[in-house]
Amino acid sequence: MDIVVKGRKTEVPERFRKHVAEKLKLEKIQKLDAKVISLDVEVSKEPNPRQADRSDRVEITLHSRGPVIRAEAAAADPYAALDLATGKLEARLRKQHEKRHNRRGNGRLSAAEVVDVVPGVAQLNANGATAVQEARDAVPTTMIGTLEVQGEGPLVVREKTHVAAPMTLDQALYEMELVGHDFYLFVDSDTKEPSVVYRRHAYDYGVIHLRTDPLAGSEAGGAGGALGG
C-alpha cells in the first residue's frame, strides 16, 4: 500500500513525511480494510492570522476496492491535525469493518421474519410478483430510447427511497465523508426537517433545510436551485 504525502500551497518537510509513515500504521489499517490500495495525505495552510488555532489542516483519503473514506482535521500545527485526522479515519474504518462483519451473518433475518420486522416490506403473491410489480404491469409502458416511461409520464430516470433515522448535522457530515460523496440527504434531528449537507469550496460545507409551507406555493422553485451557492 502506498502513502502519498503532498502539500497544497505549502511545503511539506521530510520530517513530517516520516512522521506520517509512523503514525498511519499500515498493519492496523489493512486489518480493518484488507482491500485498501493507497492513502493520500494532503497538508494545507490557512494564512488568516485570526484562525491561528486552526491554521494547519490535514486531509487523509483512503482508496480501496470499496468506498473512498476521508478524514480531515485542523489544528495549530500539522502534527496535531494529523493526530486528529488519523483518529477519525480509524473510527470510520472500524465502523465499516463492523458493518461488513454484521452483514455476513450476525443479526440476519430469515425471509419469513422480514415481513414481521421490517415495516412496509413488499410481499410476494402466489405468482412470485410484488404488489408494486402488479401495479406496473397494469400501466402501459413506452420505450424512449433505452428509457422506459410508465403511462403518460412524467419521465423519471431513477427513483430511490431510503429509510434512515434522524441525525445531527455533525453526523450527516460524518456520513457524507464516509461514503465519499459531495452531498448527503438526511432528516435533521433538531428541526425534524429534510436537509442536505454539501461540500462547497475547499473545506467549506453548506446545508439546506426544506421547510413545508402551504402558503409558499407561489414562490416554489427556490429549493431546487444549485447547491454550489
Short mmCIF file of C-alpha atoms in Angstrom, two decimals:
data_model
loop_
_atom_site.label_atom_id
_atom_site.label_comp_id
_atom_site.label_asym_id
_atom_site.label_seq_id
_atom_site.Cartn_x
_atom_site.Cartn_y
_atom_site.Cartn_z
CA MET A 1 0.00 0.00 0.00
CA ASP A 2 1.34 3.43 -0.96
CA ILE A 3 1.21 6.56 1.19
CA VAL A 4 1.39 9.79 -0.81
CA VAL A 5 2.04 12.98 1.17
CA LYS A 6 1.57 16.30 -0.62
CA GLY A 7 1.11 19.94 0.26
CA ARG A 8 -1.45 22.39 -1.06
CA LYS A 9 0.27 25.76 -1.45
CA THR A 10 2.71 24.80 1.29
CA GLU A 11 5.96 22.85 1.62
CA VAL A 12 5.90 19.53 3.47
CA PRO A 13 9.14 18.90 5.39
CA GLU A 14 10.76 15.49 5.22
CA ARG A 15 10.43 15.09 9.00
CA PHE A 16 6.65 15.35 8.71
CA ARG A 17 6.59 12.79 5.87
CA LYS A 18 8.42 10.31 8.07
CA HIS A 19 6.01 11.06 10.93
CA VAL A 20 3.05 10.29 8.64
CA ALA A 21 4.52 6.88 7.80
CA GLU A 22 4.96 6.14 11.51
CA LYS A 23 1.53 7.46 12.51
CA LEU A 24 -0.53 5.64 9.85
CA LYS A 25 0.20 2.09 10.88
CA LEU A 26 -0.30 0.00 7.76
CA GLU A 27 -0.86 -3.26 9.62
CA LYS A 28 -3.71 -1.77 11.65
CA ILE A 29 -5.35 -0.18 8.58
CA GLN A 30 -5.07 -3.36 6.49
CA LYS A 31 -6.57 -5.36 9.35
CA LEU A 32 -9.68 -3.13 9.23
CA ASP A 33 -9.75 -2.95 5.41
CA ALA A 34 -7.87 -5.68 3.58
CA LYS A 35 -8.75 -4.13 0.20
CA VAL A 36 -7.02 -0.80 0.79
CA ILE A 37 -4.93 0.35 -2.18
CA SER A 38 -3.42 3.69 -1.18
CA LEU A 39 -3.53 6.58 1.26
CA ASP A 40 -3.32 10.25 0.21
CA VAL A 41 -2.34 12.76 2.89
CA GLU A 42 -2.77 16.41 1.93
CA VAL A 43 -1.48 19.27 4.09
CA SER A 44 -2.68 22.85 3.67
CA LYS A 45 -2.06 26.12 5.48
CA GLU A 46 -4.61 28.80 6.42
CA PRO A 47 -2.90 32.21 6.05
CA ASN A 48 -5.55 34.12 8.03
CA PRO A 49 -3.92 35.01 11.41
CA ARG A 50 -7.37 35.03 13.05
CA GLN A 51 -7.50 31.28 12.55
CA ALA A 52 -4.11 30.54 14.05
CA ASP A 53 -5.57 27.79 16.23
CA ARG A 54 -6.77 26.02 13.06
CA SER A 55 -4.08 27.17 10.66
CA ASP A 56 -2.88 23.70 9.62
CA ARG A 57 -5.27 21.23 8.00
CA VAL A 58 -4.64 17.60 7.16
CA GLU A 59 -6.93 15.54 4.93
CA ILE A 60 -6.48 11.77 4.64
CA THR A 61 -8.13 9.93 1.75
CA LEU A 62 -8.18 6.13 1.73
CA HIS A 63 -8.65 4.45 -1.63
CA SER A 64 -9.72 0.81 -1.71
CA ARG A 65 -11.82 -1.54 -3.78
CA GLY A 66 -14.72 -0.40 -1.61
CA PRO A 67 -15.97 3.15 -0.92
CA VAL A 68 -13.49 6.01 -0.57
CA ILE A 69 -13.10 7.08 3.06
CA ARG A 70 -11.92 10.57 4.03
CA ALA A 71 -10.96 12.14 7.33
CA GLU A 72 -9.82 15.71 7.89
CA ALA A 73 -8.93 17.88 10.84
CA ALA A 74 -7.43 21.31 11.57
CA ALA A 75 -5.19 22.37 14.45
CA ALA A 76 -2.48 24.84 15.40
CA ASP A 77 0.24 22.65 13.86
CA PRO A 78 0.25 19.85 11.25
CA TYR A 79 1.26 17.17 13.74
CA ALA A 80 -1.77 17.79 15.96
CA ALA A 81 -4.01 17.94 12.86
CA LEU A 82 -2.59 14.61 11.68
CA ASP A 83 -3.34 13.02 15.06
CA LEU A 84 -6.96 14.18 14.92
CA ALA A 85 -7.46 13.12 11.31
CA THR A 86 -5.90 9.71 11.97
CA GLY A 87 -8.28 9.13 14.87
CA LYS A 88 -11.27 9.97 12.67
CA LEU A 89 -10.03 7.69 9.89
CA GLU A 90 -9.58 4.73 12.23
CA ALA A 91 -13.06 5.29 13.71
CA ARG A 92 -14.63 5.25 10.24
CA LEU A 93 -12.65 2.17 9.25
CA ARG A 94 -13.84 0.37 12.39
CA LYS A 95 -17.42 1.34 11.58
CA GLN A 96 -17.10 -0.04 8.05
CA HIS A 97 -15.43 -3.18 9.38
CA GLU A 98 -18.28 -3.77 11.83
CA LYS A 99 -20.85 -3.27 9.07
CA ARG A 100 -19.16 -5.87 6.89
CA HIS A 101 -18.94 -8.28 9.82
CA ASN A 102 -22.63 -7.86 10.69
CA ARG A 103 -23.63 -8.24 7.04
CA ARG A 104 -22.02 -11.68 6.90
CA GLY A 105 -24.48 -13.22 9.31
CA ASN A 106 -24.83 -11.54 12.69
CA GLY A 107 -28.38 -10.39 13.18
CA ARG A 108 -29.50 -11.61 9.75
CA LEU A 109 -33.25 -12.21 9.42
CA SER A 110 -34.84 -15.11 7.68
CA ALA A 111 -37.19 -14.44 4.77
CA ALA A 112 -40.19 -15.34 6.95
CA GLU A 113 -39.11 -12.86 9.65
CA VAL A 114 -38.60 -9.90 7.34
CA VAL A 115 -42.34 -9.25 6.84
CA ASP A 116 -42.90 -9.06 10.61
CA VAL A 117 -39.84 -6.98 11.46
CA VAL A 118 -39.35 -4.58 8.53
CA PRO A 119 -42.21 -2.07 8.13
CA GLY A 120 -43.58 -1.57 4.62
CA VAL A 121 -41.74 -4.53 3.14
CA ALA A 122 -43.07 -5.80 -0.17
CA GLN A 123 -44.89 -9.14 -0.07
CA LEU A 124 -44.97 -11.68 -2.88
CA ASN A 125 -48.17 -13.11 -4.28
CA ALA A 126 -48.70 -16.70 -5.46
CA ASN A 127 -47.03 -15.89 -8.79
CA GLY A 128 -43.93 -14.50 -7.12
CA ALA A 129 -44.69 -10.86 -8.06
CA THR A 130 -44.91 -7.94 -5.65
CA ALA A 131 -47.87 -5.59 -5.41
CA VAL A 132 -45.70 -2.89 -6.99
CA GLN A 133 -44.91 -5.16 -9.93
CA GLU A 134 -48.61 -5.96 -10.44
CA ALA A 135 -49.46 -2.25 -10.48
CA ARG A 136 -46.71 -1.56 -13.01
CA ASP A 137 -47.88 -4.40 -15.24
CA ALA A 138 -51.35 -2.81 -15.37
CA VAL A 139 -49.94 0.52 -16.65
CA PRO A 140 -48.95 0.78 -20.34
CA THR A 141 -45.26 1.40 -20.89
CA THR A 142 -43.44 3.19 -23.70
CA MET A 143 -39.77 2.85 -24.62
CA ILE A 144 -37.98 6.11 -25.45
CA GLY A 145 -34.52 5.02 -26.50
CA THR A 146 -33.22 2.96 -23.60
CA LEU A 147 -35.66 4.56 -21.11
CA GLU A 148 -38.97 3.04 -20.06
CA VAL A 149 -41.81 5.53 -19.43
CA GLN A 150 -44.78 4.41 -17.34
CA GLY A 151 -48.18 5.65 -18.63
CA GLU A 152 -48.19 9.33 -19.56
CA GLY A 153 -45.09 10.15 -17.56
CA PRO A 154 -43.60 12.24 -16.14
CA LEU A 155 -40.26 10.90 -17.29
CA VAL A 156 -38.43 9.63 -14.21
CA VAL A 157 -34.99 8.25 -14.95
CA ARG A 158 -34.31 6.88 -11.47
CA GLU A 159 -36.12 6.86 -8.16
CA LYS A 160 -34.81 5.65 -4.82
CA THR A 161 -36.25 5.51 -1.31
CA HIS A 162 -34.02 5.21 1.75
CA VAL A 163 -35.01 4.59 5.37
CA ALA A 164 -32.83 6.42 7.89
CA ALA A 165 -33.06 7.67 11.46
CA PRO A 166 -32.90 11.44 12.09
CA MET A 167 -29.37 12.67 12.77
CA THR A 168 -27.45 15.79 13.72
CA LEU A 169 -25.58 17.97 11.24
CA ASP A 170 -22.25 16.60 12.51
CA GLN A 171 -23.45 13.04 11.94
CA ALA A 172 -24.57 13.93 8.40
CA LEU A 173 -21.14 15.42 7.62
CA TYR A 174 -19.55 12.27 9.02
CA GLU A 175 -21.71 10.02 6.84
CA MET A 176 -21.05 12.16 3.75
CA GLU A 177 -17.29 11.92 4.23
CA LEU A 178 -17.57 8.19 4.93
CA VAL A 179 -19.25 7.47 1.60
CA GLY A 180 -17.11 9.99 -0.25
CA HIS A 181 -19.99 11.95 -1.79
CA ASP A 182 -20.27 15.71 -2.33
CA PHE A 183 -23.72 15.86 -0.71
CA TYR A 184 -25.80 13.90 1.80
CA LEU A 185 -29.59 13.89 2.30
CA PHE A 186 -30.84 13.48 5.88
CA VAL A 187 -33.56 14.45 8.37
CA ASP A 188 -32.27 16.93 10.96
CA SER A 189 -32.88 15.53 14.44
CA ASP A 190 -33.16 19.05 15.91
CA THR A 191 -35.57 20.63 13.41
CA LYS A 192 -37.14 17.40 12.02
CA GLU A 193 -36.75 18.98 8.56
CA PRO A 194 -35.46 17.23 5.42
CA SER A 195 -31.99 18.65 4.85
CA VAL A 196 -28.99 18.37 2.55
CA VAL A 197 -25.39 18.96 3.56
CA TYR A 198 -22.95 19.52 0.71
CA ARG A 199 -19.33 20.35 0.01
CA ARG A 200 -18.73 23.87 -1.29
CA HIS A 201 -15.21 25.13 -1.90
CA ALA A 202 -12.02 23.67 -0.45
CA TYR A 203 -13.03 22.51 3.05
CA ASP A 204 -16.24 24.56 3.42
CA TYR A 205 -19.64 22.94 3.78
CA GLY A 206 -23.18 24.15 3.21
CA VAL A 207 -26.54 22.93 4.44
CA ILE A 208 -30.05 23.36 3.01
CA HIS A 209 -33.16 22.81 5.15
CA LEU A 210 -36.53 22.18 3.50
CA ARG A 211 -39.46 23.63 5.45
CA THR A 212 -43.05 22.90 4.40
CA ASP A 213 -45.23 25.99 4.00
CA PRO A 214 -48.61 25.60 2.21
CA LEU A 215 -48.74 29.38 1.65
CA ALA A 216 -45.46 29.41 -0.25
CA GLY A 217 -46.79 27.67 -3.36
CA SER A 218 -46.50 30.79 -5.49
CA GLU A 219 -42.81 31.07 -4.53
CA ALA A 220 -41.91 27.46 -5.33
CA GLY A 221 -38.64 26.91 -7.10
CA GLY A 222 -36.07 28.15 -4.60
CA ALA A 223 -35.39 24.75 -3.07
CA GLY A 224 -34.49 23.19 -6.40
CA GLY A 225 -31.58 25.51 -7.17
CA ALA A 226 -27.93 24.56 -7.48
CA LEU A 227 -26.06 23.50 -4.37
CA GLY A 228 -22.93 25.41 -5.11
CA GLY A 229 -24.15 28.84 -3.99
#
